[in-house]
Coordinates of C-alpha atoms in Angstrom, one line a residue:
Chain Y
X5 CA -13.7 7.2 10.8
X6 CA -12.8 4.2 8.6
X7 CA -11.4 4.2 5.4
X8 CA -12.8 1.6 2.8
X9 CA -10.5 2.3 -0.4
X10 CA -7.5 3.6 -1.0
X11 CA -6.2 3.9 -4.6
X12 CA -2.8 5.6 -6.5
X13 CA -3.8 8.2 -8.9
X14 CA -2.1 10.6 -10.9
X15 CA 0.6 10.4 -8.1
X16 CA -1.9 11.5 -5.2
X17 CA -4.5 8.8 -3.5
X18 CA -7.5 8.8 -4.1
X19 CA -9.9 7.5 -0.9
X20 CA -13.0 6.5 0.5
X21 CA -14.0 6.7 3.5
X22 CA -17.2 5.6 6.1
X23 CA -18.1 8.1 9.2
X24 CA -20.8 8.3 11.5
X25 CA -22.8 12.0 11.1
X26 CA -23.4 13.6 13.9
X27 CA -25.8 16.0 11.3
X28 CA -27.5 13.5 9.4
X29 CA -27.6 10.6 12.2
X30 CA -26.0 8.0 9.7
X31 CA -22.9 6.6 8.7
X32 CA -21.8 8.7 5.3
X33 CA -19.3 8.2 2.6
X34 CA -17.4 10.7 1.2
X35 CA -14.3 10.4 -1.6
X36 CA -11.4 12.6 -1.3
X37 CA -8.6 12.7 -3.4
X38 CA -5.3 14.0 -1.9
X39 CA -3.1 15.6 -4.8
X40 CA 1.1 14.9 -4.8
X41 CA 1.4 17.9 -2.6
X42 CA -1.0 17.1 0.3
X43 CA 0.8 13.5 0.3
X44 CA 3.9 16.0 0.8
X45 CA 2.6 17.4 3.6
X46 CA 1.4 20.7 1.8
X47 CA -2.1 22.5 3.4
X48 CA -4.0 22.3 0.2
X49 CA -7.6 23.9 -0.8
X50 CA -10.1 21.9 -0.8
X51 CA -12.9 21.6 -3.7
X52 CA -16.1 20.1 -2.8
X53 CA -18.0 18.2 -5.5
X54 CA -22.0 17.5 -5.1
X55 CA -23.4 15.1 -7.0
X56 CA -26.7 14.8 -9.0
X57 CA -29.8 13.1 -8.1
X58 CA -29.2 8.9 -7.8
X59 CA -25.3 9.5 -7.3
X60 CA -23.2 8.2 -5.0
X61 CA -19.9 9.5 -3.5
X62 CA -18.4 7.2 -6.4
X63 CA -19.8 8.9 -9.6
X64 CA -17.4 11.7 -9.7
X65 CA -14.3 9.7 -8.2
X66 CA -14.7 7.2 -10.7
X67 CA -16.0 9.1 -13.8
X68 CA -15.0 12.8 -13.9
X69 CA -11.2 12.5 -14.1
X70 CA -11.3 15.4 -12.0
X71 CA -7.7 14.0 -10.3
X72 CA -6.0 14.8 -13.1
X73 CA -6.3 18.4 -13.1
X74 CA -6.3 18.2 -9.1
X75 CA -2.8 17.0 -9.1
X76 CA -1.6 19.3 -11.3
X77 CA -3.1 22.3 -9.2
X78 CA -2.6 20.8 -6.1
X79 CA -6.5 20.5 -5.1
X80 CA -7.7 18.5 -2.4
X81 CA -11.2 17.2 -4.0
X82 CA -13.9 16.1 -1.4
X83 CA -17.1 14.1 -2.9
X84 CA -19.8 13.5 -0.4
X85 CA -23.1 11.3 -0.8
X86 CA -26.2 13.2 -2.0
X87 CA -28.1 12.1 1.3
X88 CA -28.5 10.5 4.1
X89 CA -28.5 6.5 3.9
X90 CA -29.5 3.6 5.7
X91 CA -32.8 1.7 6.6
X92 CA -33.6 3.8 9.6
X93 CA -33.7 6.7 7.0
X94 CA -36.8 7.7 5.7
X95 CA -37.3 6.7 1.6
X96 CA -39.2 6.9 -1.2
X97 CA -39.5 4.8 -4.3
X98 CA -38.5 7.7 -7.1
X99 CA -35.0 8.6 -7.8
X100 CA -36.0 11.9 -7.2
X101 CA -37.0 12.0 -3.5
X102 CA -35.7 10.7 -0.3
X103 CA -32.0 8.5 -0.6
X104 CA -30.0 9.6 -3.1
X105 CA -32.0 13.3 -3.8
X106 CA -31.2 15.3 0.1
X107 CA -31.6 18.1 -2.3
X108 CA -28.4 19.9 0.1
X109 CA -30.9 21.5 2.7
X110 CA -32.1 20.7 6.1
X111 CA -35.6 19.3 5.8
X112 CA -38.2 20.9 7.9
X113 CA -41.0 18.1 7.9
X114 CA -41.6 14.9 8.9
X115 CA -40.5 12.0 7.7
X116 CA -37.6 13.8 6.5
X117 CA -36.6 16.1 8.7
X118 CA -35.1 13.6 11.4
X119 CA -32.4 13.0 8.9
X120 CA -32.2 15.1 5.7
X121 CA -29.9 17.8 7.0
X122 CA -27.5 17.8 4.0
X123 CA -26.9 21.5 4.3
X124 CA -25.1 21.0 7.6
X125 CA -23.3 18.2 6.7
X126 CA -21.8 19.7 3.8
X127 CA -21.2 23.5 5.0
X128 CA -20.4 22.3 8.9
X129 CA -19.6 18.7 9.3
X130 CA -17.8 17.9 6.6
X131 CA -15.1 20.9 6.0
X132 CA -15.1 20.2 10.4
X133 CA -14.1 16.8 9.4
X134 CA -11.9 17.1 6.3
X135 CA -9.7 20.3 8.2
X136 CA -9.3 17.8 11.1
X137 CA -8.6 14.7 9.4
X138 CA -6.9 15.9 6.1
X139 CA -3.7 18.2 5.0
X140 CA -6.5 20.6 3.9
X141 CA -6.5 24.5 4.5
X142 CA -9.1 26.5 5.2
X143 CA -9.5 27.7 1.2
X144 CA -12.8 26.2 0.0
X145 CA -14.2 25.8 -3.4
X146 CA -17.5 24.3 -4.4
X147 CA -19.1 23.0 -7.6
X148 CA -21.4 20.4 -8.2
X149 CA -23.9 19.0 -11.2
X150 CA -27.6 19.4 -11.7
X151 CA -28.9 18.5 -8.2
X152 CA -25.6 19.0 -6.9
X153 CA -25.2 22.1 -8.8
X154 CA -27.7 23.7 -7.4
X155 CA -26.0 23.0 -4.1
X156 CA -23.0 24.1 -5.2
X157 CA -24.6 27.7 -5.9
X158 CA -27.4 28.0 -3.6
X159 CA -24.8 27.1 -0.6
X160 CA -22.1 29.6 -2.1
X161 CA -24.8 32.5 -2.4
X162 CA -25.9 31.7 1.6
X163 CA -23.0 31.8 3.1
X164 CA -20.7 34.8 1.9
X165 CA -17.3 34.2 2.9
X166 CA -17.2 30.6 3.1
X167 CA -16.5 29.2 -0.5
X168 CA -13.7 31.2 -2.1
X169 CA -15.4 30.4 -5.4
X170 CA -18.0 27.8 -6.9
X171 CA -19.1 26.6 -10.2
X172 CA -21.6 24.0 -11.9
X173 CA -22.3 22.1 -14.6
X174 CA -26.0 21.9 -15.8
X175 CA -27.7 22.5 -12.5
X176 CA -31.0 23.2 -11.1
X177 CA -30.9 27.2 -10.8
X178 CA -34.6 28.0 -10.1
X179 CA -36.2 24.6 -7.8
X180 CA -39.0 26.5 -7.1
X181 CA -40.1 26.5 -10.8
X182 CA -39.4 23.6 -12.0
X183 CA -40.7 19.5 -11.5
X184 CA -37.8 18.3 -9.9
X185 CA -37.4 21.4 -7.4
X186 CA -41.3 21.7 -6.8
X187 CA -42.0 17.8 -5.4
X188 CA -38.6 18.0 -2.9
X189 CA -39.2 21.3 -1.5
X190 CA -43.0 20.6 -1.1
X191 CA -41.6 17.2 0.7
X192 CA -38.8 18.5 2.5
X193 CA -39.9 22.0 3.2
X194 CA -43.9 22.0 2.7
X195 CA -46.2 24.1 0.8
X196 CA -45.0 27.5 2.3
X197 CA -43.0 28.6 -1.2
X198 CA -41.6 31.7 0.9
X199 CA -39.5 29.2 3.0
X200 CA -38.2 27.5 -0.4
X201 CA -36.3 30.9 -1.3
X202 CA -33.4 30.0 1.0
X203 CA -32.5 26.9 -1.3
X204 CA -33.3 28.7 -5.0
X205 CA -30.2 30.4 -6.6
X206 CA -32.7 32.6 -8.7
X207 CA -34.2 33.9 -5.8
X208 CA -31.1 34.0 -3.9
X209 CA -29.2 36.2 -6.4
X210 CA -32.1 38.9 -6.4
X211 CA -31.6 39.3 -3.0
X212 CA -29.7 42.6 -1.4
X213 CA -26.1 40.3 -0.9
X214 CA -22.9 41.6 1.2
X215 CA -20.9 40.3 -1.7
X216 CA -21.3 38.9 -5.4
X217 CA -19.4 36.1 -6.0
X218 CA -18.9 35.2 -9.8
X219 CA -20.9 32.2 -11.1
X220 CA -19.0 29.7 -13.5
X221 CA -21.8 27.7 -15.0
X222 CA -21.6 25.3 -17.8
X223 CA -24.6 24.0 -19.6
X224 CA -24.8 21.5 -22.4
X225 CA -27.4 22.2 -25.5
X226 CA -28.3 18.4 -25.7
X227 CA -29.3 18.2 -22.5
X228 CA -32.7 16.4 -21.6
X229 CA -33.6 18.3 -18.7
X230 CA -32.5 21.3 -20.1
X231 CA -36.2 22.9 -21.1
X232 CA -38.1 21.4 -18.3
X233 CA -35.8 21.4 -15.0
X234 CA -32.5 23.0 -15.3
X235 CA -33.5 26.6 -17.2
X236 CA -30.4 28.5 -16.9
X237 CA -31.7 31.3 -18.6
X238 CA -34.0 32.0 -15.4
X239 CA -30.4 32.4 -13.4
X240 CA -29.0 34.7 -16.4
X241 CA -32.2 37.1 -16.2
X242 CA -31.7 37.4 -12.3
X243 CA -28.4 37.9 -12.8
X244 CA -28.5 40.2 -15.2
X245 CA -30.9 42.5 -13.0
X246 CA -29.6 42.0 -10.0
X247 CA -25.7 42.8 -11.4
X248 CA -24.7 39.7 -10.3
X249 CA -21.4 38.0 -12.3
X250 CA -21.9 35.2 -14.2
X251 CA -20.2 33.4 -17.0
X252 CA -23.3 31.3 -18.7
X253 CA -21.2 28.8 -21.2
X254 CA -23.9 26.9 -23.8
X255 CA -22.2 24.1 -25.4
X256 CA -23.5 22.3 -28.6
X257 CA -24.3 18.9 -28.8
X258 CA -23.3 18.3 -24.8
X259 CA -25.8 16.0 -22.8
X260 CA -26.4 15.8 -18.7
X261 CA -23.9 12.8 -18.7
X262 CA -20.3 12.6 -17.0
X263 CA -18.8 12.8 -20.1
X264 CA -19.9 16.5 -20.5
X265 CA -18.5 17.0 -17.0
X266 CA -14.9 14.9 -17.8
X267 CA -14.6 17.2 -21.1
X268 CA -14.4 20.3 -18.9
X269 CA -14.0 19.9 -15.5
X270 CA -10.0 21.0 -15.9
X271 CA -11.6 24.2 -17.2
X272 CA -13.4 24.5 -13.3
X273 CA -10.4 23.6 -11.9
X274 CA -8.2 26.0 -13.1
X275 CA -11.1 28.8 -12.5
X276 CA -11.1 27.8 -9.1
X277 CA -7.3 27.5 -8.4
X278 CA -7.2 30.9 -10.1
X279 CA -9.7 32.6 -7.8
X280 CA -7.9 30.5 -4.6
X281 CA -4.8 31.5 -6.0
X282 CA -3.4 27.7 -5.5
Chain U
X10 CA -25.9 -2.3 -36.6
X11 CA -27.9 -0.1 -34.0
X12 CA -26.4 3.0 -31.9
X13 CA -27.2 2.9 -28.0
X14 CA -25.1 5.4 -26.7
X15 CA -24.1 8.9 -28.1
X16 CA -22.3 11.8 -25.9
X17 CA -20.2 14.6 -27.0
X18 CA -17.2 14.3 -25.3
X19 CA -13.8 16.3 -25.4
X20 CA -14.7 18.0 -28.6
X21 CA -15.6 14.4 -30.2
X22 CA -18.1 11.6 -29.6
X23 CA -18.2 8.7 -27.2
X24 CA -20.8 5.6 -28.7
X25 CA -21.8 2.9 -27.8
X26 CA -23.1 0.3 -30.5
X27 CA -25.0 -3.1 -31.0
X28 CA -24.3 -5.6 -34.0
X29 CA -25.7 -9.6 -34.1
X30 CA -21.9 -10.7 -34.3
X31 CA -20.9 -13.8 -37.2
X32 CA -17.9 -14.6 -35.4
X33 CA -20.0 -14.9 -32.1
X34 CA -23.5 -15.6 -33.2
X35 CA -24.8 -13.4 -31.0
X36 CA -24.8 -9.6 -30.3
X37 CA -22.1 -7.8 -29.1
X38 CA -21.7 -4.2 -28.0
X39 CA -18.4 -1.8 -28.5
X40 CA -17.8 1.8 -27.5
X41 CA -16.3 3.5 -30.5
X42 CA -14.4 7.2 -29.6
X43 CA -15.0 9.5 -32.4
X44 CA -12.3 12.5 -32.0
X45 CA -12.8 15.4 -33.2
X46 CA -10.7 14.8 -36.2
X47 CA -12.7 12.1 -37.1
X48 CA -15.9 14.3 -37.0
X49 CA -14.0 16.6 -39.3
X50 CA -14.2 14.0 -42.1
X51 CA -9.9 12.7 -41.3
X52 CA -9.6 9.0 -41.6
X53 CA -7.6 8.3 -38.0
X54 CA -6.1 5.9 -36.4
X55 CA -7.8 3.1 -33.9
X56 CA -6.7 2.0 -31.0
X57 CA -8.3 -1.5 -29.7
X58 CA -8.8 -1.7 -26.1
X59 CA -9.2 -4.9 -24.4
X60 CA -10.5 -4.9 -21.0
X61 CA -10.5 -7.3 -17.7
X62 CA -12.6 -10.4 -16.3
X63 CA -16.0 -9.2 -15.6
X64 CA -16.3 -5.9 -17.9
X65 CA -18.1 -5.1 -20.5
X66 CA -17.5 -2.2 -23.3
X67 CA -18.6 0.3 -20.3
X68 CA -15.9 0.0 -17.9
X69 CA -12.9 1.5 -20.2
X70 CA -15.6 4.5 -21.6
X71 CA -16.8 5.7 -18.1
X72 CA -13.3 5.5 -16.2
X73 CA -10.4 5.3 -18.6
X74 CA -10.6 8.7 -19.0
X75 CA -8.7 8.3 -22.0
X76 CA -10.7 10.4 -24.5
X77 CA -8.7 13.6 -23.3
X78 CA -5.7 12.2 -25.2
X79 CA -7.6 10.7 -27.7
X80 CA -8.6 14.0 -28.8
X81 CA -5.2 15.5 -28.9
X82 CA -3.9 12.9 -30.7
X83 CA -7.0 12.2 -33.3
X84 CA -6.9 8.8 -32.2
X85 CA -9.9 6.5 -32.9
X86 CA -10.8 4.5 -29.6
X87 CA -12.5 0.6 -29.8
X88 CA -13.7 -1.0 -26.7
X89 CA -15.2 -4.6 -27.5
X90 CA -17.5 -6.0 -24.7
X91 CA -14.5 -9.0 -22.9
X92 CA -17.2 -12.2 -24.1
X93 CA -20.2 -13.3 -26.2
X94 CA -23.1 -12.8 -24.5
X95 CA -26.5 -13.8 -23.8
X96 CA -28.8 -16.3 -22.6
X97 CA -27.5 -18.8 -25.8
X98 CA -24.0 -18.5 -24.4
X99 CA -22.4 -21.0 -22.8
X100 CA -21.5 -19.8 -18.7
X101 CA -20.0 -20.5 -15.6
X102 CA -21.4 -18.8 -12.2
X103 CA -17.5 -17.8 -11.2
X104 CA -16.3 -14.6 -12.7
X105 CA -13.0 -16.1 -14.0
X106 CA -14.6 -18.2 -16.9
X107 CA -17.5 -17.9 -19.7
X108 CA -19.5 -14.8 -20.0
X109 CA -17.1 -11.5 -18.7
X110 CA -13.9 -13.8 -19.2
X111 CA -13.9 -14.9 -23.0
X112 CA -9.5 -14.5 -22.8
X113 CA -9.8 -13.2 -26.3
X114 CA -8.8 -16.9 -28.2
X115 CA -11.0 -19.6 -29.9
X116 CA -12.3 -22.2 -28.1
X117 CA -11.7 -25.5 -29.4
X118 CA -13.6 -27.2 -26.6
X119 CA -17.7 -27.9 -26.0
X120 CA -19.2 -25.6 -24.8
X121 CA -17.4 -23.2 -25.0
X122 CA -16.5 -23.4 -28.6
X123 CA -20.3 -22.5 -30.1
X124 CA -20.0 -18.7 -29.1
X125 CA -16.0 -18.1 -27.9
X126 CA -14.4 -16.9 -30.7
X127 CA -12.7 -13.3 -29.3
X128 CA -10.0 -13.7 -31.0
X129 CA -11.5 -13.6 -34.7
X130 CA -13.8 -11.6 -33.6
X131 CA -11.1 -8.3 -32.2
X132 CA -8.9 -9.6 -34.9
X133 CA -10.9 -9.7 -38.0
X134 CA -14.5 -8.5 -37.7
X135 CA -14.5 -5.9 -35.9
X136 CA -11.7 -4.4 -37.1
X137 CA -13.2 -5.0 -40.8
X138 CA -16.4 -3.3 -39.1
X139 CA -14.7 -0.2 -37.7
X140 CA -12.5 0.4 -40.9
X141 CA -16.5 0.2 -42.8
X142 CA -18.3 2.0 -40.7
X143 CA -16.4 4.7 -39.2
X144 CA -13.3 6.8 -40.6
X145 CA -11.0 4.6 -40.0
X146 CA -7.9 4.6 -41.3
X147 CA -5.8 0.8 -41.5
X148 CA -3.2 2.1 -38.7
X149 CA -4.1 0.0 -35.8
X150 CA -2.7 -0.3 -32.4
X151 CA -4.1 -2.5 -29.3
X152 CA -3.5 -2.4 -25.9
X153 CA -5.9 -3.6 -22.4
X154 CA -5.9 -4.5 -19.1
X155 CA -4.9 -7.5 -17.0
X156 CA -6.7 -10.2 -19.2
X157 CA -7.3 -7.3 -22.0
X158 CA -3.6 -6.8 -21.6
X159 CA -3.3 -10.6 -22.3
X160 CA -5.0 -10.3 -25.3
X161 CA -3.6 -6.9 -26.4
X162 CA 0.0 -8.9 -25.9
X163 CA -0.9 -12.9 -27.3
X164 CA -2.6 -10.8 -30.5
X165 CA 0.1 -8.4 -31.8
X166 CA 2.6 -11.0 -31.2
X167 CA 0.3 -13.7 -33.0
X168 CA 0.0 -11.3 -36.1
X169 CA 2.4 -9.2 -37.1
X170 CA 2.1 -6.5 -39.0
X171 CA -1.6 -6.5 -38.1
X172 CA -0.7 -3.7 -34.8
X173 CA 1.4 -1.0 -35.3
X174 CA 1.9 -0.6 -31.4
X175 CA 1.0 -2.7 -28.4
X176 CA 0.6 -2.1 -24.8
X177 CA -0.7 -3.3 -21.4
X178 CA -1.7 -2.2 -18.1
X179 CA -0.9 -5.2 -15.4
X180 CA -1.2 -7.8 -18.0
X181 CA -1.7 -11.6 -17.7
X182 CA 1.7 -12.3 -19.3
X183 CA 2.0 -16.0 -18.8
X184 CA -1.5 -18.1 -18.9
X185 CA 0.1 -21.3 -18.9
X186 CA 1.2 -20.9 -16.0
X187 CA -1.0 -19.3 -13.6
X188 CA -4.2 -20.4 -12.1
X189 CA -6.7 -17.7 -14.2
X190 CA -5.2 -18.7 -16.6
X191 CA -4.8 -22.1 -16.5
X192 CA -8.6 -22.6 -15.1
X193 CA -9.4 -20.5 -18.6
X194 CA -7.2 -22.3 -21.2
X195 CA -8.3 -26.0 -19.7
X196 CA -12.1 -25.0 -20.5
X197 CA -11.3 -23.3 -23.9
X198 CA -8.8 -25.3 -25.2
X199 CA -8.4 -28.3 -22.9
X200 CA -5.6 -30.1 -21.7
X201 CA -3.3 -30.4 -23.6
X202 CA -0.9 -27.6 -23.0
X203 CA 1.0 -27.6 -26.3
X204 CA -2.6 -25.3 -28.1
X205 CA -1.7 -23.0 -24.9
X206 CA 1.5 -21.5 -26.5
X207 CA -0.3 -19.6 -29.1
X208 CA -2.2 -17.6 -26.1
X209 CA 0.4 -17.2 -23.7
X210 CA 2.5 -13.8 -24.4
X211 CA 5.9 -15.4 -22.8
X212 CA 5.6 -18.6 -24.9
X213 CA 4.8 -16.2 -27.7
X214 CA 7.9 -13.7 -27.5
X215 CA 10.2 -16.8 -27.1
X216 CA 9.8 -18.2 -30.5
X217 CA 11.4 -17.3 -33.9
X218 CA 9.7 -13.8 -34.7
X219 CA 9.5 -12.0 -38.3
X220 CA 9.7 -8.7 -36.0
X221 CA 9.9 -8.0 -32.8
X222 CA 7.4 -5.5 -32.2
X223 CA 8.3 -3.5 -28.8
X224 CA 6.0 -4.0 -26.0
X225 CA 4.7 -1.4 -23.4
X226 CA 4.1 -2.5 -19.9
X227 CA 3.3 -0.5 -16.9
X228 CA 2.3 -2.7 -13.6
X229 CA 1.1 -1.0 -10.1
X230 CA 3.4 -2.8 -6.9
X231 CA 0.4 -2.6 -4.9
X232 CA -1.7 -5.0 -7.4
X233 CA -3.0 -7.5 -5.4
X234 CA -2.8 -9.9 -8.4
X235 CA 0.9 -9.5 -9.1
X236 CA 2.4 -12.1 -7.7
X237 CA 0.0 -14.9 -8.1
X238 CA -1.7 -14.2 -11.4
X239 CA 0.3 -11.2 -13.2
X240 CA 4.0 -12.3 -12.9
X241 CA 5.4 -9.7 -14.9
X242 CA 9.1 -11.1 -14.3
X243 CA 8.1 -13.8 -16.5
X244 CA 7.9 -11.6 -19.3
X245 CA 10.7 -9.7 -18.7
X246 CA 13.3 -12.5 -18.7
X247 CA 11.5 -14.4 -21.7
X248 CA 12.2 -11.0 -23.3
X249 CA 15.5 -11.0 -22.5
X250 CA 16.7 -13.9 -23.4
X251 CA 14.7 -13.7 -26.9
X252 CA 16.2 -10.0 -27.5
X253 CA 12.2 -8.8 -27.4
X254 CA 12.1 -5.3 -26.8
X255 CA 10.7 -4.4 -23.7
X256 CA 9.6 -1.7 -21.8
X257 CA 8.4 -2.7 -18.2
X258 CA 7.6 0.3 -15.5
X259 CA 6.3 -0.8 -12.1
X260 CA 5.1 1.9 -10.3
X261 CA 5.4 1.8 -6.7
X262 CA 1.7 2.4 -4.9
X263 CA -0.6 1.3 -8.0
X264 CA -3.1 -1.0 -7.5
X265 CA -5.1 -3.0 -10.5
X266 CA -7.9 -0.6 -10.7
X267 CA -9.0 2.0 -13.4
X268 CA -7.3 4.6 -11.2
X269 CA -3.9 3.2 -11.8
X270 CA -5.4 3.1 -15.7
X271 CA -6.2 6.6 -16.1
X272 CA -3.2 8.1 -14.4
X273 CA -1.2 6.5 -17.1
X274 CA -3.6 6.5 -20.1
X275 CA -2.2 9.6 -21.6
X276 CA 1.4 7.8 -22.1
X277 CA -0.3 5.1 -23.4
X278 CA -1.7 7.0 -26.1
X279 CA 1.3 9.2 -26.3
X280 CA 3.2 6.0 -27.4
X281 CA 1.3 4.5 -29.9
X282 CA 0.8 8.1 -31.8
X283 CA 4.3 8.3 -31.7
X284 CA 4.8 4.5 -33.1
X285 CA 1.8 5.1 -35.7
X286 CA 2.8 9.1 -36.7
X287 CA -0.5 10.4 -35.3

């Protein structure tokens, strides 16, 4: 593992480094930001950000001013890429498919299955990695942003236990019914719409669940991919029938951009610390 | 005057705009931070913000995270792009002089001198813009960033009364006698080193002064431009010895990036509401 930035921040550091995948068969960069306490040798939880379709690992380090809040609540915040990367990757021309869109789920067909296994990497690999590596415990949070949002919630709903809590801001709930969703899941999953279930939070939250974990979701009104992709009123009717908690929060005049995110991501942060208790 | 950008952020609203500049005969873009009391109809104050070699008016709006405090303090925020621009500009291929690096002064030299005119242009126009266009009240304050903190410095000294409040992150505090900026000032304003002393913030606080406005400095030890470029020490015994109120923090860790900025942005703002009542 090599580290290729380390900067001060609001008394923390906050870091890049490069690491070759054993799930994705790549080298991968992730941020993490160690808050005061970690550098203190504290265990801290550990929030995990996904990003949104053409993002990077350095979107959220360098836009959100999630540090802030993370030093204050003593948050270790982990920002991975939002695929696989490299020329022996398989790629396509729109910023919606291939590098950059992984979609966080293990692709079934080919070309994309050899590498597109963002699902392990960011439920196994990674929290592997960042336990080993990092002054982290074992309390994990997850949130994420329209593509990465709908990692954030889909990954919380399928594995019970492992994420403490999650949020998002604007994401995909329902990939099966909308553009964006429809093209990756017919490319990374194929035309079998039973097997695209697994990655859908609508679908997910209908299902019989073990336990209901509350949904933190915020979602701007100005937002240009509101009507046609992101549709969070699908995720508060399946909700609302399945009795599944959810705090929907529609905010005027907001738009999909990291300035939306910046202007409330101390809100997440103090939802999650509350439910970690940190 | 044509509006690019427009996002709700922090209860207010980041934009970005475009106006064919008469200072710079070309166009020229500035974000403009609209809090919320300024959306409420309140004339507030503006903060100028120069930024470094190679930015434009993104850089400070995407990572400054400075809109937070902004909004608590109903603080107008300016962010000029740091050149003229355009394919009628005069340029250099190194990122240290011409477009990216306009060192916020008049340049008496061809061919530079056509376009460079920063310093009439953060002085008079767009102030006289701001204070027309947006409500704006006449309480000004300016601060930046390594050459933006140069500029924020060399300006408020250069006119008094015209900034209620200066400060600088990791500012180029003596010109004359470093390489950027002796590289910058030899293209601008050639070689005689006598026209340098109006630019050059130690020159400037060692002179007879109608007032002796304090300055606020904080510098990262871990600023790989300190020594050679930044020189803080400079300023500090030029201070000194002229009685020139200084505040000087170095902060051990801190590098010259916009995560040093935003960790301190906040007491930034924090000071000039305090110096302009806000």
């Amino acid at each position: 593992m090599q580290q290729l930035e380390n900067h001060a921040c609001f008394g923390g550091q906050q870091q890049v480094w490069q690491h070759p995948s054993t799930s994705l068969l790549c080298d991968m960069r992730f941020g993490v930001y160690l808050p005061p306490q970690a550098l203190a040798g504290q265990r801290c939880p550990v929030l995990y950000w996904l990003s949104g379709l053409t993002c990077t690992e350095q979107n959220f380090i360098t836009k959100a001013g999630a540090q802030h809040s993370a030093a204050q609540h003593g948050f270790i915040l982990v920002a991975p890429d939002t695929s696989p990367r490299g020329t022996e990757v398989a790629d396509d021309a729109a910023y919606d498919l291939g590098q950059g869109a992984g979609f966080y789920l293990n692709a079934t067909q080919a070309p994309w299955a050899a590498h597109y296994r963002m699902e392990d990497y960011v439920v196994q690999e990674l929290p592997a990695l960042i336990e080993a590596h990092f002054p982290a415990s074992t309390h994990r949070a997850i949130s994420g942003h329209s593509m990465g949002g709908h990692g954030a919630l889909t990954l919380a709903l399928k594995y019970p236990g492992r994420y403490a809590s999650v949020s998002a801001f604007s994401p995909i709930v329902a990939p099966s019914q909308v553009p964006w969703g429809e093209k990756a899941f017919t490319a990374y999953l194929g035309t079998d719409r039973s097997a695209w279930q697994a990655h859908d939070a609508v679908a997910l939250v209908a299902q019989e669940r073990p336990e209901r974990l509350p949904l933190l979701i915020d979602q701007g009104l100005a937002d240009d991919f509101l009507a046609a992709q992101l549709r969070p009123e699908l995720l508060e009717a399946a909700c609302q029938a399945a009795g599944h908690p959810l705090t929907l929060r529609r905010h005027a005049g907001y738009d999909h951009s990291y300035y939306f995110i910046a202007s409330l991501i101390g809100d997440h942060l103090a939802h999650h610390a509350q439910a970690l208790g940190a």
